[in-house]
Short mmCIF file of N, CA and C in Angstrom, two decimals:
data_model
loop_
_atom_site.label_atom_id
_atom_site.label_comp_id
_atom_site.label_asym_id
_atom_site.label_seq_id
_atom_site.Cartn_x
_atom_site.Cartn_y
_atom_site.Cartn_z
N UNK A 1 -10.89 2.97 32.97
CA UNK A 1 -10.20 2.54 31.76
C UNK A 1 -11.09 2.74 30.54
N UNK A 2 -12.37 2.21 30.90
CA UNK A 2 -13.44 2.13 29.54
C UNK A 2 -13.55 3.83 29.40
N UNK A 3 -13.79 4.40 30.27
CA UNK A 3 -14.48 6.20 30.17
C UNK A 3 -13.09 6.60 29.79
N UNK A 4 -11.45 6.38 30.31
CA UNK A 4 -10.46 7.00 29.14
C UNK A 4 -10.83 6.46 27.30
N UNK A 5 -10.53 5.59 27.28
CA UNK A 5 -10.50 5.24 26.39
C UNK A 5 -11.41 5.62 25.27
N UNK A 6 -12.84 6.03 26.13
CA UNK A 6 -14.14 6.56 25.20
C UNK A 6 -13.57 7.83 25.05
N UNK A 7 -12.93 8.75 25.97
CA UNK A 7 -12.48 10.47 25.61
C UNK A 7 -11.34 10.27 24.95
N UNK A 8 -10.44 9.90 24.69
CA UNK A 8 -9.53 9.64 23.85
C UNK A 8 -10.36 9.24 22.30
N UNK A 9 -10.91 8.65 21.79
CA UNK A 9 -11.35 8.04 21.03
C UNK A 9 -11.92 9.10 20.31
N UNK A 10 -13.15 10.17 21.27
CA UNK A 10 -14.01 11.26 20.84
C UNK A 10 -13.10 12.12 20.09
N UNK A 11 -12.27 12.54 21.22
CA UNK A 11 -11.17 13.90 20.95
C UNK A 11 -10.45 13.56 19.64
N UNK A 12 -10.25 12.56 19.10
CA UNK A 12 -9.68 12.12 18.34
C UNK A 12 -10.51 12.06 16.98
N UNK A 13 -11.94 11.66 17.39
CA UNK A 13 -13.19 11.72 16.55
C UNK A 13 -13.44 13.55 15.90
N UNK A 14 -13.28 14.11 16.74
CA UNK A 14 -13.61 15.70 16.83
C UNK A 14 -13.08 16.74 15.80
N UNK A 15 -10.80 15.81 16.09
CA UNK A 15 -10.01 16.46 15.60
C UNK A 15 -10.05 16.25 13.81
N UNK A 16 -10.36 14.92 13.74
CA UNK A 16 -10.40 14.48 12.83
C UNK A 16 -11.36 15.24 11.68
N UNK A 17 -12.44 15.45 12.39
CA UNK A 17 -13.87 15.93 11.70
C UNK A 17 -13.05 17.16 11.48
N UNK A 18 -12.99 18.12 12.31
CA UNK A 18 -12.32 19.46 12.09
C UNK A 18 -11.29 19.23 11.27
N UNK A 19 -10.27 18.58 11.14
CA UNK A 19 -9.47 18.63 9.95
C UNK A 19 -10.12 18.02 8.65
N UNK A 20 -10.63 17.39 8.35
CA UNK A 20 -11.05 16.73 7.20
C UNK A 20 -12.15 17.49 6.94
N UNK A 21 -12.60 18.73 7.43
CA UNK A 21 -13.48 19.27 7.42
C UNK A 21 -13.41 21.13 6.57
N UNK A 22 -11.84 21.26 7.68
CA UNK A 22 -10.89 22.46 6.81
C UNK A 22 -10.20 21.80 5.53
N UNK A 23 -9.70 20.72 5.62
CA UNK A 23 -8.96 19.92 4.61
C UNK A 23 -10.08 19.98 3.04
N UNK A 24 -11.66 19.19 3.37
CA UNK A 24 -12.21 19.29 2.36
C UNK A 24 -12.43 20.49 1.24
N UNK A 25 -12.38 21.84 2.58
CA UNK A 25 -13.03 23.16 2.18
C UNK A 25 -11.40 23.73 1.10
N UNK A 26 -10.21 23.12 1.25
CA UNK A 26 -8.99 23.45 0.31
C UNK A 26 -8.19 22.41 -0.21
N UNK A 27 -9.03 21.74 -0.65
CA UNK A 27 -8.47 20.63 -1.78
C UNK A 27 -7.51 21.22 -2.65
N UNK A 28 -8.23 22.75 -3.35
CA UNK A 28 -7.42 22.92 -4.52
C UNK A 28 -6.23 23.18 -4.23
N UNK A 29 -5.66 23.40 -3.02
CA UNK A 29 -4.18 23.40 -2.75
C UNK A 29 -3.76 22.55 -2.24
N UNK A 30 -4.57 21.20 -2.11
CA UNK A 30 -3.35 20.26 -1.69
C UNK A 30 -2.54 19.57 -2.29
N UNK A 31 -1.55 19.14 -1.85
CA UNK A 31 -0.17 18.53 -2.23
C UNK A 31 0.19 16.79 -1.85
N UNK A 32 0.28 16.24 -2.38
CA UNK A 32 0.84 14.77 -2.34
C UNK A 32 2.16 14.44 -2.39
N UNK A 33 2.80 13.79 -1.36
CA UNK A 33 4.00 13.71 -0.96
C UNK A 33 4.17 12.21 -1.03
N UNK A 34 5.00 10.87 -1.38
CA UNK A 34 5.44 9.64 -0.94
C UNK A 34 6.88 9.62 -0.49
N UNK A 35 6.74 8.84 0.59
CA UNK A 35 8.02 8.66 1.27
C UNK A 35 8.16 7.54 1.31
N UNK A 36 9.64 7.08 1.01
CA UNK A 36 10.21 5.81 1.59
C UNK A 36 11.52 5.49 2.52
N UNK A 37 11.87 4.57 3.60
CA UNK A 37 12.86 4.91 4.62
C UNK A 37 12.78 3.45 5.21
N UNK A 38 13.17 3.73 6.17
CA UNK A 38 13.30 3.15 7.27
C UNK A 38 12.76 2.88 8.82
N UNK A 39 12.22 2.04 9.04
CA UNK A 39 11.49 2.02 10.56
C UNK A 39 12.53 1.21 11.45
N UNK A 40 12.96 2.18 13.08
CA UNK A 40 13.49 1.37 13.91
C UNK A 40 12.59 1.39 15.12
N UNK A 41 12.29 0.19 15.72
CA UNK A 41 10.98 0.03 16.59
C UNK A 41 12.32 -0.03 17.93
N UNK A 42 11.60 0.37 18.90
CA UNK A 42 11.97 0.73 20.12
C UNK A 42 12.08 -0.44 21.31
N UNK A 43 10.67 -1.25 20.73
CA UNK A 43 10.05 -2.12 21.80
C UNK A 43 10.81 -3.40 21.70
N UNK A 44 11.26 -4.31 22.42
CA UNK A 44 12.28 -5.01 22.46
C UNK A 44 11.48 -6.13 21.95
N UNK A 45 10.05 -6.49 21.55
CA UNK A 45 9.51 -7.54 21.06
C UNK A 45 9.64 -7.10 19.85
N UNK A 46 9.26 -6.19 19.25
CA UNK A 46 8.94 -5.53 17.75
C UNK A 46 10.44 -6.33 17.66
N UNK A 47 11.77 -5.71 17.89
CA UNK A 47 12.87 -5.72 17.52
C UNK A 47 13.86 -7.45 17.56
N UNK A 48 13.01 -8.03 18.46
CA UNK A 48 13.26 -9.20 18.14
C UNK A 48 12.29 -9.73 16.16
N UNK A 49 11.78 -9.34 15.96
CA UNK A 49 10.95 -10.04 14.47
C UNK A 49 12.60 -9.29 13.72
N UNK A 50 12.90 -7.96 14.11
CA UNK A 50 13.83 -7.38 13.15
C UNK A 50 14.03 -5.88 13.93
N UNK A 51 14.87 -5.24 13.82
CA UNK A 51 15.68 -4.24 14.55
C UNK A 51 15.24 -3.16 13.47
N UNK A 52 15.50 -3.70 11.63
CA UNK A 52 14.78 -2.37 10.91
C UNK A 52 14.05 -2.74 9.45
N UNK A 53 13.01 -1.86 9.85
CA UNK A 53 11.68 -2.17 8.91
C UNK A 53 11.51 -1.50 8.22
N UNK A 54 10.87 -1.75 6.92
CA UNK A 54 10.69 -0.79 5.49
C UNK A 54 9.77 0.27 6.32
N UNK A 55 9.51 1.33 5.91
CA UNK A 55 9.10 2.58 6.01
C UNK A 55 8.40 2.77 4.44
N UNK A 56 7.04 3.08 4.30
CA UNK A 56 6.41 3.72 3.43
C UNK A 56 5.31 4.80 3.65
N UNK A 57 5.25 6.25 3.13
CA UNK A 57 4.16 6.53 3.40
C UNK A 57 3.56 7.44 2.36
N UNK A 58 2.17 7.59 2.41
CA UNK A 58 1.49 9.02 1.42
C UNK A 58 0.62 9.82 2.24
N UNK A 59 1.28 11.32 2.11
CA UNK A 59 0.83 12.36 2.59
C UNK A 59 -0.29 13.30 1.84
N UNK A 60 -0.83 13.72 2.53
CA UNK A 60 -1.84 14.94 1.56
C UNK A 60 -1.99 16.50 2.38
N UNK A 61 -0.89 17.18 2.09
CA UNK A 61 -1.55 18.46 2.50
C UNK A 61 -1.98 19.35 2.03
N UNK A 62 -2.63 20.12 3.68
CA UNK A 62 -3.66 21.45 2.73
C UNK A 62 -3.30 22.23 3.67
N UNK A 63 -3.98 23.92 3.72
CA UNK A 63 -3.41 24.94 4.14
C UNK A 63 -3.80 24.45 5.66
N UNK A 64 -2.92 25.58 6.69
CA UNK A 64 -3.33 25.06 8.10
C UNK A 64 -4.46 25.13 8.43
N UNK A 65 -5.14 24.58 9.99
CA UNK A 65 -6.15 25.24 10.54
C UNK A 65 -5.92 26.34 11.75
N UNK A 66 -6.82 27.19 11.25
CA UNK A 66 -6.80 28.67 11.94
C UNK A 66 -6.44 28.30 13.57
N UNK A 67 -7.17 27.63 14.15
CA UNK A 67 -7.64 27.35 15.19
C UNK A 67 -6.76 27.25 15.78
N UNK A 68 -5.42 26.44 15.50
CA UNK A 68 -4.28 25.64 15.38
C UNK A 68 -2.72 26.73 15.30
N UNK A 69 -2.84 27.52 14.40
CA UNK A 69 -1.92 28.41 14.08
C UNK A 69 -0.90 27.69 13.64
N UNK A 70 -1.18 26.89 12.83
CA UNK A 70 -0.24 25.73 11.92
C UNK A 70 -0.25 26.03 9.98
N UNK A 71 0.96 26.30 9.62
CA UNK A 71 1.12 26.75 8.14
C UNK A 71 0.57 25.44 7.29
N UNK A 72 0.63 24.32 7.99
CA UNK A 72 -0.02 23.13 7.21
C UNK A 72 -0.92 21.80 7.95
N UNK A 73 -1.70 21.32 7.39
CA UNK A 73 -2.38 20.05 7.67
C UNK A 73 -2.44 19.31 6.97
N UNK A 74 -1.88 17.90 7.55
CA UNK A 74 -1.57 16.44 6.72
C UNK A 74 -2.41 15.49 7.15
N UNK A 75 -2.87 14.66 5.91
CA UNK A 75 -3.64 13.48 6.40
C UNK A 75 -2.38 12.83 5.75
N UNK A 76 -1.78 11.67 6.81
CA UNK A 76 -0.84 10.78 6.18
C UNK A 76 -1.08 9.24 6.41
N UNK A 77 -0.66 8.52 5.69
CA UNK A 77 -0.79 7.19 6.18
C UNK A 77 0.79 6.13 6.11
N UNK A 78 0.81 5.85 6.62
CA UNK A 78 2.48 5.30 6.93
C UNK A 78 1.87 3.42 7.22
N UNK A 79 3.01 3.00 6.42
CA UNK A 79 3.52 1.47 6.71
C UNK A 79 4.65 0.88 6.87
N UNK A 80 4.34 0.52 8.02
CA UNK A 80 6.19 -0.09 8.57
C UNK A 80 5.67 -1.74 8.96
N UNK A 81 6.99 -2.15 7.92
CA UNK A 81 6.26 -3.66 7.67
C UNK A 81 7.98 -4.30 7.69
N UNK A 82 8.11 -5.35 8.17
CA UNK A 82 9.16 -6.46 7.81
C UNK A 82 9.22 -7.77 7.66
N UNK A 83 9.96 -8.37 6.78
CA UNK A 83 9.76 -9.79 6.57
C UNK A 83 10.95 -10.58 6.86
N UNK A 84 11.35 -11.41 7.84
CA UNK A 84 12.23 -12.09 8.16
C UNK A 84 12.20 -13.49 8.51
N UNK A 85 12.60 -14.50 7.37
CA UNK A 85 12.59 -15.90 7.98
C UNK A 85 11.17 -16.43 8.25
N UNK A 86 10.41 -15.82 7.10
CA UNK A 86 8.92 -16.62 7.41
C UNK A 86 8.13 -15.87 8.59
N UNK A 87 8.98 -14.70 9.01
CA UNK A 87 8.00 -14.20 10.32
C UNK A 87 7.36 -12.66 9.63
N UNK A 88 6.06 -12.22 9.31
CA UNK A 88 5.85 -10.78 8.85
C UNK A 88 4.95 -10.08 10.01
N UNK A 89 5.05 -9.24 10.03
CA UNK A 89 4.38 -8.12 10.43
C UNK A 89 4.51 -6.73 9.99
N UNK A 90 3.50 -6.11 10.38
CA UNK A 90 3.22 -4.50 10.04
C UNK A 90 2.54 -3.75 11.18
N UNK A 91 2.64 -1.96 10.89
CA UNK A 91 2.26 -1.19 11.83
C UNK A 91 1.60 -0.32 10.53
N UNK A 92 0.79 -0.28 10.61
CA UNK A 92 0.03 0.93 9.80
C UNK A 92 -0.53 2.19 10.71
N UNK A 93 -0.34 3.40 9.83
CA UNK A 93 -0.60 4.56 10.71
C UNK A 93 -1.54 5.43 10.25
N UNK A 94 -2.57 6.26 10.31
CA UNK A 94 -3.70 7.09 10.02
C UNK A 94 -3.37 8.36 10.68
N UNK A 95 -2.67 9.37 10.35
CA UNK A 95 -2.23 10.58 11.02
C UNK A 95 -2.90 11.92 10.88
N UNK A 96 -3.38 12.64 11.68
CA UNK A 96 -3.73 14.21 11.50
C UNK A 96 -2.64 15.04 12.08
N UNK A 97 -2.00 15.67 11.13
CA UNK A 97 -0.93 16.26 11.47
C UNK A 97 -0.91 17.64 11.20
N UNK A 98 -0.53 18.46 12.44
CA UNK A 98 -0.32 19.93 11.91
C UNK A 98 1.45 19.84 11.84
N UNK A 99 1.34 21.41 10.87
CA UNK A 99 2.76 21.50 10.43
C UNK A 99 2.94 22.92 10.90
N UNK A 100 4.20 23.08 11.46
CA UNK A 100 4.88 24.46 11.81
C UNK A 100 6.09 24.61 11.44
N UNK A 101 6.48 25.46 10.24
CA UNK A 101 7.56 25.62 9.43
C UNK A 101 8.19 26.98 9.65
N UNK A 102 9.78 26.89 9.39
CA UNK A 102 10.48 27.92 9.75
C UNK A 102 11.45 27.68 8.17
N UNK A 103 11.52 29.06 7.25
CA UNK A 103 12.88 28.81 6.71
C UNK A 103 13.98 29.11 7.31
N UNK A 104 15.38 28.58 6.15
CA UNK A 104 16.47 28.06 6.48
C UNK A 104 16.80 29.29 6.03
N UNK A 105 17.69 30.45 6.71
CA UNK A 105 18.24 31.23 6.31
C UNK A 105 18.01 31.76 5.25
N UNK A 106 18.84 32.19 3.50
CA UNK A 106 17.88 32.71 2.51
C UNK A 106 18.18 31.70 1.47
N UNK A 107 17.59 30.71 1.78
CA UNK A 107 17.96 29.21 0.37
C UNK A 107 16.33 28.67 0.58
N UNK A 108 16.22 27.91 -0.41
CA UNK A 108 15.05 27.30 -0.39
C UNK A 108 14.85 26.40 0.49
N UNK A 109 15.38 25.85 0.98
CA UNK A 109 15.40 24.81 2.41
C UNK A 109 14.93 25.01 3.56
N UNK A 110 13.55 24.84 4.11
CA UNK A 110 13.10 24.79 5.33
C UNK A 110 12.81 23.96 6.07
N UNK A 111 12.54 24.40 7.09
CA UNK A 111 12.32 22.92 8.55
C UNK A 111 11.35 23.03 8.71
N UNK A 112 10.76 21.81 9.38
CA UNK A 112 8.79 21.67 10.01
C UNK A 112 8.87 20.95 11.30
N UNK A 113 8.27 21.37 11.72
CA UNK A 113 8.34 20.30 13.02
C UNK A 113 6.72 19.98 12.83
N UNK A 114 6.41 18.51 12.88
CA UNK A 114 5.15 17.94 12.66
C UNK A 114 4.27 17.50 14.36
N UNK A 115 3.18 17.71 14.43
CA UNK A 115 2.78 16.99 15.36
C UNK A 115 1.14 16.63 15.13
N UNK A 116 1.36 15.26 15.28
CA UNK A 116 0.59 14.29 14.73
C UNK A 116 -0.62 13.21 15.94
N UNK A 117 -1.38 12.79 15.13
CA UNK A 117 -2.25 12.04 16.67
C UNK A 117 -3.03 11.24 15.28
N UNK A 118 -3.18 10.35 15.97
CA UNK A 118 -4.38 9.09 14.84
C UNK A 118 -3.84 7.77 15.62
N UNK A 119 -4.51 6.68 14.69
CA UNK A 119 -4.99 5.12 14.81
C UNK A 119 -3.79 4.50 14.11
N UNK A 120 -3.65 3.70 14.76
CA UNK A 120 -1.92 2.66 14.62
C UNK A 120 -3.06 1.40 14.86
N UNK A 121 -2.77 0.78 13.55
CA UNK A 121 -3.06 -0.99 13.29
C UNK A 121 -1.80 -1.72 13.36
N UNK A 122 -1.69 -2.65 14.53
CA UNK A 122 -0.64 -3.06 14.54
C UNK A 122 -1.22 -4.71 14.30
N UNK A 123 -0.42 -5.28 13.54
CA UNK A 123 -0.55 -6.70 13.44
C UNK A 123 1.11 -7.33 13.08
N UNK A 124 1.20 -7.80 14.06
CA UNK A 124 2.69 -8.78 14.56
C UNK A 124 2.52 -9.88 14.57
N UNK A 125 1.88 -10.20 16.14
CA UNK A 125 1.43 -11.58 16.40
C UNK A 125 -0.13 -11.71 16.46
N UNK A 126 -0.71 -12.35 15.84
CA UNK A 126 -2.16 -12.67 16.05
C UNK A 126 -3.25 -12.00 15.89
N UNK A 127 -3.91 -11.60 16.30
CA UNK A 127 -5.23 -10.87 15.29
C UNK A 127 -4.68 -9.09 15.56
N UNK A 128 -5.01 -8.57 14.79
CA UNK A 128 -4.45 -6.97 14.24
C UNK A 128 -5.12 -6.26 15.60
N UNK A 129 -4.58 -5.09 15.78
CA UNK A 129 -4.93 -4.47 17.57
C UNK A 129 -4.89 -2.79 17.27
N UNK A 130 -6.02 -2.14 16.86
CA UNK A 130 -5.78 -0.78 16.50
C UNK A 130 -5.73 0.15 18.36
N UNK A 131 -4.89 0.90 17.57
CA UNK A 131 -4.42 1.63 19.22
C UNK A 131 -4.40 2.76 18.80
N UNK A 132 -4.38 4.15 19.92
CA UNK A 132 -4.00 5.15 19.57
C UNK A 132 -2.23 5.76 19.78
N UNK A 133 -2.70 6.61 19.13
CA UNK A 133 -0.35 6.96 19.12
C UNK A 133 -0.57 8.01 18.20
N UNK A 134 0.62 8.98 18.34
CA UNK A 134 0.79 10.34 18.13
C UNK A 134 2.49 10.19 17.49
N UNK A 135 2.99 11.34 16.55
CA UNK A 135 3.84 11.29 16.18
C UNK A 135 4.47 12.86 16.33
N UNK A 136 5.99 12.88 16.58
CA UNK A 136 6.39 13.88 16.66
C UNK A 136 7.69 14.29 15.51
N UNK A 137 8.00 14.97 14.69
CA UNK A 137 8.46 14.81 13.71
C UNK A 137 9.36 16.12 12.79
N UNK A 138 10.48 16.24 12.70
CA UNK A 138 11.06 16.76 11.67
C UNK A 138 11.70 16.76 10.28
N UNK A 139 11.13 17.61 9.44
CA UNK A 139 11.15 17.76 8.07
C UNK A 139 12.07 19.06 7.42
N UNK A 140 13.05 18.27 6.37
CA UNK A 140 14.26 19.12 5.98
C UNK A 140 13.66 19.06 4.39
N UNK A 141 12.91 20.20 4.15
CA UNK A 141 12.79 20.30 2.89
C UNK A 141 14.27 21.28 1.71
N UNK A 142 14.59 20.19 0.83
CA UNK A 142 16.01 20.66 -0.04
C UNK A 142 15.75 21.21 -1.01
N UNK A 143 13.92 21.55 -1.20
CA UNK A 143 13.61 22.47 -2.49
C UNK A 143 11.68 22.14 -2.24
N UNK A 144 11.64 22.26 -3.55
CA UNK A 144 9.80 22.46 -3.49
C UNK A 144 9.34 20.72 -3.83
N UNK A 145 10.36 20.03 -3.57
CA UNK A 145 9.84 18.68 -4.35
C UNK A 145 10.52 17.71 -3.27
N UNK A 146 11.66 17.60 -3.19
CA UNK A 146 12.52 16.87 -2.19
C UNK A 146 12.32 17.03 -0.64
N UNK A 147 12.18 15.89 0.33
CA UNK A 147 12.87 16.26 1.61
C UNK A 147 12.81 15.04 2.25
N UNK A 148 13.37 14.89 3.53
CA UNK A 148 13.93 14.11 4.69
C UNK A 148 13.46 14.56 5.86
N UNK A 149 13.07 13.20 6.39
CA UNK A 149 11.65 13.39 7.50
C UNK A 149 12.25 12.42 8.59
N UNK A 150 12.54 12.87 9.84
CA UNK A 150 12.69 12.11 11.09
C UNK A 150 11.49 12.02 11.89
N UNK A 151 11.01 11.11 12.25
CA UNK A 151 9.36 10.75 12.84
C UNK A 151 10.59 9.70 14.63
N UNK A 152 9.38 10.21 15.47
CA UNK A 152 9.25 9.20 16.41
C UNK A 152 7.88 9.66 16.67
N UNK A 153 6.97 8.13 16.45
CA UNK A 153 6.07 7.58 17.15
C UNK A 153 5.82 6.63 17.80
N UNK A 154 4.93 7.62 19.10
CA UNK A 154 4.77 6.84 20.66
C UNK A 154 3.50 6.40 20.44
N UNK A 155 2.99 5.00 21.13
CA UNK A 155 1.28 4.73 20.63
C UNK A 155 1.07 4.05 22.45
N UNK A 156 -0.03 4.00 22.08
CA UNK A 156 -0.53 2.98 23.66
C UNK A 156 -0.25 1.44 23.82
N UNK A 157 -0.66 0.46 24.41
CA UNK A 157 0.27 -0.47 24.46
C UNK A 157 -0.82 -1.31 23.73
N UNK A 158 0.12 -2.59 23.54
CA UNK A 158 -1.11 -3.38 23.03
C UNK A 158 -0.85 -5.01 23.53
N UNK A 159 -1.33 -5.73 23.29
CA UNK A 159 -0.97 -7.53 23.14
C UNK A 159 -0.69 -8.14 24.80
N UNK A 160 -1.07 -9.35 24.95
CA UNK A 160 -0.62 -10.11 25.80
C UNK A 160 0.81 -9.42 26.67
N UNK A 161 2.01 -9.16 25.74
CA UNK A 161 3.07 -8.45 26.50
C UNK A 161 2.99 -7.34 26.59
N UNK A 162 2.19 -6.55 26.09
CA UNK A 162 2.20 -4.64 26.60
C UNK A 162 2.97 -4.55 25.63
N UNK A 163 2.64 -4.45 25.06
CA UNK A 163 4.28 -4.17 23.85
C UNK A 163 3.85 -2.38 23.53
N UNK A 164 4.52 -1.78 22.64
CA UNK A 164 3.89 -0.26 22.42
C UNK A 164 5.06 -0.17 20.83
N UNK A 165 4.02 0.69 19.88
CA UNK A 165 4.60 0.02 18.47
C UNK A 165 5.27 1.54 18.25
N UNK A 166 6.26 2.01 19.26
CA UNK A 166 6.85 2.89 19.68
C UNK A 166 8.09 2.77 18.62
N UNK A 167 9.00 3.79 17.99
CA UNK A 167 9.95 3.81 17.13
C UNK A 167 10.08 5.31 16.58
N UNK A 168 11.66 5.59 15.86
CA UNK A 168 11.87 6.40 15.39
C UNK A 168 11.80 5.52 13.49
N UNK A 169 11.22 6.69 12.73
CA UNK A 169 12.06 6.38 11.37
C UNK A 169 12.21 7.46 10.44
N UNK A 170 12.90 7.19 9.38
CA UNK A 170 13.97 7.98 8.70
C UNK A 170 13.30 7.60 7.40
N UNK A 171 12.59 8.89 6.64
CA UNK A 171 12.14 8.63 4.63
C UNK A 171 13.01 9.46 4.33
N UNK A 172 12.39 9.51 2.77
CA UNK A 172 13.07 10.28 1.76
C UNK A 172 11.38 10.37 1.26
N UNK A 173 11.26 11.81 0.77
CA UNK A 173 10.25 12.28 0.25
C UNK A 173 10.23 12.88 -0.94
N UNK A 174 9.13 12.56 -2.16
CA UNK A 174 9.18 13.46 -3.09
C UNK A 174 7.74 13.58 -3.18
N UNK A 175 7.66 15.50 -3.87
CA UNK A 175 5.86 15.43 -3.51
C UNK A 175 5.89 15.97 -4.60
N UNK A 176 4.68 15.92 -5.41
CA UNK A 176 4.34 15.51 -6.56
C UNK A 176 2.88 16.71 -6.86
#
């Protein structure tokens, strides 16, 4: 358990360095994106606090990494938080994401399919529990500024009940 958890952790350490590493070397093209939406959590504890949670996030991309054969790389950070009846919690997310984009026929509108891996802070019940979790994700861009992003992220489990801060959600994006 301890020796997964240390190679998970590294690989994760590695990817990170390597992206934030190509990421630093092309700042001058990166792009800032905020999204806002909707979070629906999967896990039947999450969904007892509330069934659907604000969705916020800010993206930063830069050109892909070679290595990767990905047209883009995102550092994103996402918050899915709800408040009901005196009860709050949140899931915060730390993402390295490559992007693989296809256009839409001959209009400005293209698709991405994202795939993502980083650190999920989850704090629900009782002291905050960072885990790992990966996101898998499609993006309907409606021009050079606008788009609509479907995410499901799967994470490892966490808390007294095993819970897993597992969910699909739904933004609206404008990048800036």
């Amino acid at each position: 358990m301890m020796m997964t958890r240390w190679i998970r952790w590294s690989a994760l350490g590695a990817l990170m360095t390597l992206t934030f590493a190509t990421a630093a070397a092309q700042l001058e093209t990166a792009a800032a994106r905020l999204r806002f939406g909707a979070y629906f959590p999967s896990d039947t504890d999450l969904q007892a606090f509330n069934k659907t949670w604000f969705a916020v996030g800010l993206t930063f991309a830069t050109d892909g990494v070679p290595l990767f054969g990905s047209d883009a790389t995102e550092l994103s950070a996402d918050l899915f938080t709800h408040q009901t009846g005196g009860s709050r919690g949140a899931i915060t997310s730390l993402l390295v994401t490559q992007v693989y984009e296809q256009p839409v026929n001959n209009s400005d509108a293209r698709l991405q399919l994202r795939l993502g891996v980083g650190l999920y802070v989850v704090d629900t019940t009782g002291p905050s529990k960072n885990i790992f979790g990966g996101r898998i994700g499609l993006t309907l861009w409606f021009n050079e500024a606008y788009s609509a992003e479907l995410n499901l992220d799967i994470t490892d489990r966490f808390g007294a009940n095993r819970d897993r801060a597992n969910g699909l959600s739904f933004t609206i994006g404008y990048q800036f």
